[in-house]
Coordinates of C-alpha atoms and ligand atoms in Angstrom, one line a residue:
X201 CA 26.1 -3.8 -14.4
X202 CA 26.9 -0.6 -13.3
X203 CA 26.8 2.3 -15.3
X204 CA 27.6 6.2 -15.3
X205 CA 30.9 7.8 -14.6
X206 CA 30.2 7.5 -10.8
X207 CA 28.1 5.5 -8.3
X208 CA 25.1 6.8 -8.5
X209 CA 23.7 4.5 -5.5
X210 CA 26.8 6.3 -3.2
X211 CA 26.2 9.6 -4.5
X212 CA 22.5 10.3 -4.0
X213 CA 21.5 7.8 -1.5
X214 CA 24.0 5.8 1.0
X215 CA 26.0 9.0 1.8
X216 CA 22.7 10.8 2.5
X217 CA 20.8 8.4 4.3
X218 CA 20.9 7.9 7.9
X219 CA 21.6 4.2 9.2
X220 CA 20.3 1.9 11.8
X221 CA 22.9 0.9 14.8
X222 CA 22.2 -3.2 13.6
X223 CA 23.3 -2.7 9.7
X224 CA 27.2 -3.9 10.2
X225 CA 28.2 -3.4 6.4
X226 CA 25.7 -1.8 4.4
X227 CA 26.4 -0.7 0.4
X228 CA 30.1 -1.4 -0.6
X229 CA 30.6 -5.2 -0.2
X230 CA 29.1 -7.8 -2.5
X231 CA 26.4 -7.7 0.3
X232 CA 25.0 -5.9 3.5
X233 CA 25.4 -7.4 6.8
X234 CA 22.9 -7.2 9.4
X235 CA 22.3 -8.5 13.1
X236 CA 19.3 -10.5 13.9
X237 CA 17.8 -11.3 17.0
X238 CA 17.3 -15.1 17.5
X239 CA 13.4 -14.3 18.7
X240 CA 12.3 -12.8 15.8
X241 CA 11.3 -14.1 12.5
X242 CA 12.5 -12.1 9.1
X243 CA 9.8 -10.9 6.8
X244 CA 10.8 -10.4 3.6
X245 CA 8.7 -8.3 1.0
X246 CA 9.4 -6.9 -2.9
X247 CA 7.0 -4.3 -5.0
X248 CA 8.7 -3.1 -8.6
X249 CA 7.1 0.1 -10.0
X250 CA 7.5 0.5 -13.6
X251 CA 6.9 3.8 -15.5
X252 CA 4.2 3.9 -18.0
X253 CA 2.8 1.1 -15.8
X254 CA 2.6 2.1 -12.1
X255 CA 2.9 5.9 -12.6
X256 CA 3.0 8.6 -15.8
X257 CA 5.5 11.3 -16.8
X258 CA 4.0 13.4 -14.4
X259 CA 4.6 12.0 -11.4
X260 CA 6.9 14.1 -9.5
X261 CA 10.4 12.4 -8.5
X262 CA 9.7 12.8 -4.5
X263 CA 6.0 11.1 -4.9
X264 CA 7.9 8.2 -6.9
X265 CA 11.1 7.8 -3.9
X266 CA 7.7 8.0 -1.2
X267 CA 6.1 5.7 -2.7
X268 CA 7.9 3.0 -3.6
X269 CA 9.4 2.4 -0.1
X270 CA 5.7 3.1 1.3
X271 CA 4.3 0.2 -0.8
X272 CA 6.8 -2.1 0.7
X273 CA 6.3 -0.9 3.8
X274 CA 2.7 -1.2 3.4
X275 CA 3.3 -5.0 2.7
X276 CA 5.5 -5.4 5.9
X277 CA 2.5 -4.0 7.7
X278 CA 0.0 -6.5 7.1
X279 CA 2.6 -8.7 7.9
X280 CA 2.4 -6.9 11.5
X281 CA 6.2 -7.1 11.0
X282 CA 8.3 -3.9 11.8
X283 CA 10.6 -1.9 9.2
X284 CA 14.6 -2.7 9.6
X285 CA 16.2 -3.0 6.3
X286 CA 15.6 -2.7 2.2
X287 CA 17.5 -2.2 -1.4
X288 CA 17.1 -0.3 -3.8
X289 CA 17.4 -1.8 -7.4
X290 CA 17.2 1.0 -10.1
X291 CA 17.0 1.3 -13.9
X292 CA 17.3 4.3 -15.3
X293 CA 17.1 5.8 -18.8
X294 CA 19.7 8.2 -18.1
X295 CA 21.3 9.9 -15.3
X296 CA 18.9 12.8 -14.7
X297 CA 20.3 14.7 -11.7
X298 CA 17.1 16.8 -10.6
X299 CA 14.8 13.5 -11.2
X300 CA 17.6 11.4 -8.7
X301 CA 17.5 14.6 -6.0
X302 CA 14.0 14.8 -6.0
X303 CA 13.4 10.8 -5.8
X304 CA 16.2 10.2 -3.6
X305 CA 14.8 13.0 -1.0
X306 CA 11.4 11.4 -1.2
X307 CA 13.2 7.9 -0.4
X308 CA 15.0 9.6 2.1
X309 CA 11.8 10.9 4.4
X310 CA 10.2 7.6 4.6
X311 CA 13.6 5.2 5.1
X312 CA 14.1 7.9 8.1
X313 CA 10.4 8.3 9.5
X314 CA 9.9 4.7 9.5
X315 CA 13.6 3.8 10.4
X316 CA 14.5 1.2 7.9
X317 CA 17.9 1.8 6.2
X318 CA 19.0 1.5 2.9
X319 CA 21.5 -1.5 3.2
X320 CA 22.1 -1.9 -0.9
X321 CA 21.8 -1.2 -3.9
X322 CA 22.3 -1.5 -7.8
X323 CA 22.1 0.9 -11.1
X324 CA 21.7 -0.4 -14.7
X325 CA 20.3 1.5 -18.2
X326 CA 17.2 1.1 -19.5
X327 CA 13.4 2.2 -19.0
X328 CA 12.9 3.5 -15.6
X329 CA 12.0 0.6 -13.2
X330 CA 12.4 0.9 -9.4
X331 CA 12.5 -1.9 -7.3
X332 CA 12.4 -2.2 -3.4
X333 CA 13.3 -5.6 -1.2
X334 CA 12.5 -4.6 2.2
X335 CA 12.9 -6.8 5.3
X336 CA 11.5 -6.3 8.2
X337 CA 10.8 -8.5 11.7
X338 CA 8.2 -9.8 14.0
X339 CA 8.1 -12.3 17.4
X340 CA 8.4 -15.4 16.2
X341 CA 5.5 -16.8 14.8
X342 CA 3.7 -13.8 15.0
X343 CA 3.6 -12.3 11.6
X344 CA 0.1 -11.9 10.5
X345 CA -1.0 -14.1 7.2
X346 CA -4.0 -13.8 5.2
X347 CA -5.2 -17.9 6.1
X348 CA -6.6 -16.7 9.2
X349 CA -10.0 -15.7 9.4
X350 CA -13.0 -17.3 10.7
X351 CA -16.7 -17.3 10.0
X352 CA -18.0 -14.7 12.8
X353 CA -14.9 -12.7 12.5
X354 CA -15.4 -8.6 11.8
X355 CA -13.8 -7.2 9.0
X356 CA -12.0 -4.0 9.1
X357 CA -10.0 -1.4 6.4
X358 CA -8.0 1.3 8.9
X359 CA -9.2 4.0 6.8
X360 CA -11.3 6.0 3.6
X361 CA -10.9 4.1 0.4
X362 CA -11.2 5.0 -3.3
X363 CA -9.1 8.2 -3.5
X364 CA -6.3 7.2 -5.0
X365 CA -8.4 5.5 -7.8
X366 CA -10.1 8.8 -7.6
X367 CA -6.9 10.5 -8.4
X368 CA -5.9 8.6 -11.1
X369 CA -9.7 8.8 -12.9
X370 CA -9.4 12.8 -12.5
X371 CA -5.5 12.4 -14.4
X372 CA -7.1 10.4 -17.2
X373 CA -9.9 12.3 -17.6
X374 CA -12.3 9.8 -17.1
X375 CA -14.1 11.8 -14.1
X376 CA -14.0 16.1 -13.3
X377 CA -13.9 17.0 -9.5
X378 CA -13.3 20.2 -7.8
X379 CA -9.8 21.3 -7.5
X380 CA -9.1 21.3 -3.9
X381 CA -10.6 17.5 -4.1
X382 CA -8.4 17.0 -6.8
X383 CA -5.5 18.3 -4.9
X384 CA -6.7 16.0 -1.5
X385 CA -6.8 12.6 -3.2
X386 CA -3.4 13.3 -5.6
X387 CA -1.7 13.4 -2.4
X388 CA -3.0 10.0 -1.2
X389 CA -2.2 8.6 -4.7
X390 CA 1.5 10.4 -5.0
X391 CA 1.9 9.4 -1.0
X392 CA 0.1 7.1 0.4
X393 CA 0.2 5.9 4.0
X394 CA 1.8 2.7 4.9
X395 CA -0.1 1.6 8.5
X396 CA 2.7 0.5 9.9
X397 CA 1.9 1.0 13.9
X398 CA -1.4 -0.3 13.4
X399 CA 0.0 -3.6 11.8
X400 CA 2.3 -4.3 14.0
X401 CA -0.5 -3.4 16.3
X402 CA -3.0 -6.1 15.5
X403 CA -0.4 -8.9 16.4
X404 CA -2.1 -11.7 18.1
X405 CA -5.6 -9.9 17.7
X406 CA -6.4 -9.6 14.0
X407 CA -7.1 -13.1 12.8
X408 CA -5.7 -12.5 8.9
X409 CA -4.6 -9.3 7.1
X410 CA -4.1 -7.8 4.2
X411 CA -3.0 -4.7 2.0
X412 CA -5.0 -3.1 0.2
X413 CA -3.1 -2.4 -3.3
X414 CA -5.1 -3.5 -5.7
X415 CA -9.1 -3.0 -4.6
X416 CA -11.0 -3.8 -1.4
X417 CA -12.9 -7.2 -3.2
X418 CA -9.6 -8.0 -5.1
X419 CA -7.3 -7.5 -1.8
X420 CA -10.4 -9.2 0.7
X421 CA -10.7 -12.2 -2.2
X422 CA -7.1 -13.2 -1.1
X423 CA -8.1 -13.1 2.8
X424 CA -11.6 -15.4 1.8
X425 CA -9.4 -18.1 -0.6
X426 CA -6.3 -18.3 1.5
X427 CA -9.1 -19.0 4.7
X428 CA -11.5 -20.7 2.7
X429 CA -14.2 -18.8 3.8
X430 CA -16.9 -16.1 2.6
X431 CA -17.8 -12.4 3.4
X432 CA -20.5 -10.3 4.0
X433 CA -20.1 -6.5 3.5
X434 CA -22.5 -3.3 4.4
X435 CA -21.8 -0.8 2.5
X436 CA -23.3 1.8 4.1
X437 CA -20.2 1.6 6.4
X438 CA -17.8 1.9 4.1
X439 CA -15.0 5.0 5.0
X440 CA -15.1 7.6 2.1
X441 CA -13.5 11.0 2.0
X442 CA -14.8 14.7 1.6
X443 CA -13.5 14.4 -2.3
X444 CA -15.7 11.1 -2.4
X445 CA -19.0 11.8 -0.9
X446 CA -19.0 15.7 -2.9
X447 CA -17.7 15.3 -6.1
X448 CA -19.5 11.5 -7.0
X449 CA -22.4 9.8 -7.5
X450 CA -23.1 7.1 -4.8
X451 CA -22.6 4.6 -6.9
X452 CA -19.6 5.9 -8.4
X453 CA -18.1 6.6 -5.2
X454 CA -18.9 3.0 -3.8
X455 CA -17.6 1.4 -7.4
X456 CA -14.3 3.1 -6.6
X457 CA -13.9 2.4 -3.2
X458 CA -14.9 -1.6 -3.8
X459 CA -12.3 -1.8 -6.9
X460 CA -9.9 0.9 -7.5
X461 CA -6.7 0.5 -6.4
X462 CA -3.5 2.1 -4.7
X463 CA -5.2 2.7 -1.5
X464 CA -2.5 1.2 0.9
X465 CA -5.2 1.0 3.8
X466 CA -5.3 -2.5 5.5
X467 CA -7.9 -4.9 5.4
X468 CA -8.0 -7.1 8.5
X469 CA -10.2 -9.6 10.7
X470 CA -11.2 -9.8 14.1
X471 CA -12.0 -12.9 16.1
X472 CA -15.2 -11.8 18.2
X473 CA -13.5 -12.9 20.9
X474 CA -10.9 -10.2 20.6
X475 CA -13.0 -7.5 19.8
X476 CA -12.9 -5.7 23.8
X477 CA -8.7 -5.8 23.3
X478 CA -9.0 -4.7 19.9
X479 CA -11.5 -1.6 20.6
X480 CA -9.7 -0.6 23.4
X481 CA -6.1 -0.6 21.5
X482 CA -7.8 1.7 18.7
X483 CA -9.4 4.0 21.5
X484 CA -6.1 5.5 21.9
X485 CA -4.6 5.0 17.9
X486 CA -3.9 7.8 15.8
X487 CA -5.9 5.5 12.6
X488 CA -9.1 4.8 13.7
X489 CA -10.2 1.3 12.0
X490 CA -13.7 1.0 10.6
X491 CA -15.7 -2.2 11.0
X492 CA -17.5 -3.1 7.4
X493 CA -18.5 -6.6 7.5
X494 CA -18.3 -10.0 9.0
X495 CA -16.9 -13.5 7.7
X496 CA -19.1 -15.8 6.7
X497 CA -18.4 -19.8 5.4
X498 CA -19.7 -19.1 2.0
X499 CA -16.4 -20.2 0.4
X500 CA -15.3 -17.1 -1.4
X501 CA -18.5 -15.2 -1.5
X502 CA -19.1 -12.0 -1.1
X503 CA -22.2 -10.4 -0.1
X504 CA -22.3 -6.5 -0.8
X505 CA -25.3 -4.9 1.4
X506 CA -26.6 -1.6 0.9
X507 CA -29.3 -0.1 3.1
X508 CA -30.3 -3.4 4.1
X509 CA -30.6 -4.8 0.5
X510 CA -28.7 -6.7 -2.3
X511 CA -26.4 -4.8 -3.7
X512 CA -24.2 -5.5 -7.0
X513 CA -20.9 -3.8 -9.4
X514 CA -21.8 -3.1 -12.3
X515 CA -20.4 -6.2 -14.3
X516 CA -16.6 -6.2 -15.4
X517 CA -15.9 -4.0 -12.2
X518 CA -13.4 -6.6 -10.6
X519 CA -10.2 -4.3 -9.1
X520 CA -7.3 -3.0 -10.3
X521 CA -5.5 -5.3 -13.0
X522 CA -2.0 -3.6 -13.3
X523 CA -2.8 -2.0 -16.9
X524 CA -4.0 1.6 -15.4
X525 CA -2.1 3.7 -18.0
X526 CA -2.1 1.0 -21.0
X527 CA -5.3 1.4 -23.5
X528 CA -6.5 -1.8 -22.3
X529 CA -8.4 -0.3 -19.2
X530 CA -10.7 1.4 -21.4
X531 CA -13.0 -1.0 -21.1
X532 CA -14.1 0.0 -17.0
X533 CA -13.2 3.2 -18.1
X534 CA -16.3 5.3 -16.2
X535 CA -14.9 3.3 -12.8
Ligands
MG670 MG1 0.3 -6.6 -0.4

C-alpha cells in the first residue's frame, strides 16, 4: 500500500544509495535478488522503532536513519555475522521532505560505512514506525548464539555502559548533568556504535554473545537462561564514561550502567582456554573489551560484587522495559 504522488523509497533512498556488486535486482521487482555463497550461513535480524516509543519529537531525522540500521547491525554483530543486505519498511504520517532528507542521509552513512545495501523497501500512512530486516553472513556454523557459555568462562561488554540511559534521564528531566556531558552521551543515545568488527571478530573464541539493548542484567539474563548457567559480576570493573563517573552518584552511575538501556555495546564470554587468542586479537582492536565477571553454574544467578562485598539494585531496577517515553516508567523514575 503505497502512497504519495511518487515513490518515496526511489526518490530519497535507492537512487541515493550506493550498492553492493552481489545485489542482482534490488528495489523495483516484487523482490530483491541476491548471490550467496554456498559456505556461509544467512543471518537474518529485524528491530522496529516506533515514535513516542523508541524516540521523542526531538530526535533529529539523521539520529533516527543512524540508528535504526545501527540497531540491526548491532544484532548482526553478536551474531559475529557480517553486514550484506536489509529493507526498509516505513510508515509515515505524512510526506515531510526535510524529516526524509535528514533520515535518509543518516541511513545513508551507516548502509555505506558498514557496506550493507538497501535491497527493498515499502511506504504506507500512518504513525511513524521504521522498520529494518537486515541480513547479513557468517562461515557456516559459525554464527555466535547466546547457549554457549560455560561455568569458568569470563565475561566481557566491549565498552562504557549507561550513557545512553544517561541521555535519556537528562531529556526527561529525571537527572541534571553538565552540558558538555549532556552533549557526550546524546551522541551515544542518537548514534550508537554497532561493534561490528569486533563480533565478527570473536568467531570461534567467544563462547556466547549478546547485544546489549535493553540493560547489562536484562541482555546477560538471556546469555545465563539460554546456557543454563549463572554469573558473577565485580563491579568495580565495570566501563563508565567521563559523563558517568562526574555528574553521578556511584550508585546512580552503577544503577544505570546495570539496567538502562540503548547501549549497543556487546556482552560476550570467553572460554579460559581462549583467553591468550582472545587478548592478543584485542591488543591490536580499535574497541578495547573489558573483562567484568565470570560464569558460574548458579542457574540464572547473578552475583553483583562491589569492593569485595555483596552488592544489590535497589528493588524494581530490572532493565529497560520498552515504555521509556510512556507514563508507566515513572515508577524507576530516579534510575
Ligand atoms: Mg539483540
Amino acid at each position: 500500500m503505497t502512497f504519495g504522488e511518487f515513490d518515496v523509497i526511489e526518490t530519497y533512498f535507492t537512487h541515493r544509495f550506493a550498492q553492493r556488486d552481489d545485489v542482482q535486482v534490488s528495489v523495483g521487482d516484487d523482490g530483491a535478488v541476491v548471490a550467496i555463497d554456498p559456505t556461509e550461513d544467512l543471518v537474518v535480524v529485524t528491530d522496529t522503532m516506533v515514535a513516542g516509543v523508541h524516540f521523542d519529537a526531538n530526535t533529529p531525522a539523521r539520529a533516527i536513519g543512524h540508528k535504526i540500521l545501527a540497531v540491526n547491525l548491532s544484532d548482526l554483530a553478536a551474531m559475529g555475522a557480517e553486514p550484506r543486505w536489509f529493507s526498509l519498511a516505513l510508515t509515515l504520517p505524512e510526506i515531510d521532505e526535510e524529516w526524509l532528507t535528514g533520515f535518509s542521509t543518516g541511513l545513508k552513512e551507516m548502509s555505506e560505512y558498514y557496506d550493507c545495501s538497501l535491497i527493498g523497501g515499502d511506504t504506507t500512512r500512518g504513525p511513524l514506525t521504521i522498520t529494518i530486516t537486515a541480513h547479513g553472513v557468517v562461515p557456516k556454523g559459525k554464527a555466535l548464539l547466546r547457549s554457549g557459555a560455560k561455568p569458568g568462562d569470563w565475561i566481557y561488554v566491549s565498552h562504557a555502559l549507561g550513557d545512553a540511559g544517561l541521555a535519556l534521564a537528562v531529556q526527561q528531566k529525571r537527572l541534571a548533568i553538565p552540558d558538555q556531558h549532556y552533549r557526550k552521551v546524546c551522541e551515544r543515545l542518537f548514534f550508537p556504535t554497532p561493534r561490528v568488527a569486533l563480533g565478527q571478530s570473536l568467531r570461534g573464541i567467544a563462547s556466547s554473545a549478546i547485544d546489549i539493548s535493553d540493560g547489562l542484567l536484562s541482555d546477560l539474563g538471556h546469555i545465563l537462561k539460554a546456557s543454563r548457567v549463572g554469573a558473577r559480576l565485580s563491579l568495580d570493573e565495570l566501563p563508565l564514561s567521563l559523563p558517568m563517573t562526574e555528574s553521578l552518584s556511584q550508585e546512580q552511575a552503577l544503577q544505570l550502567a546495570l539496567t538502562s538501556g540503548d547501549d549497543y555495546e556487546l556482552c560476550f564470554t570467553v572460554p579460559e582456554s581462549q583467553r591468550g587468542l582472545f587478548d592478543t586479537l584485542v591488543a591490536h582492536a580499535a574497541t578495547k573489551p573489558i573483562c567484568i565477571g565470570r560464569i558460574t553454574s548458579d542457574l540464572n544467578r547473578v552475583v553483583l560484587e562491589l569492593d569485595g562485598e555483596p552488592w544489590q539494585l535497589p528493588a524494581g531496577e530490572q532493565g529497560y522495559q520498552h515504555f521509556a517515553f510512556s507514563s508507566e516508567r515513572g515508577h524507576d523514575g530516579q534510575s
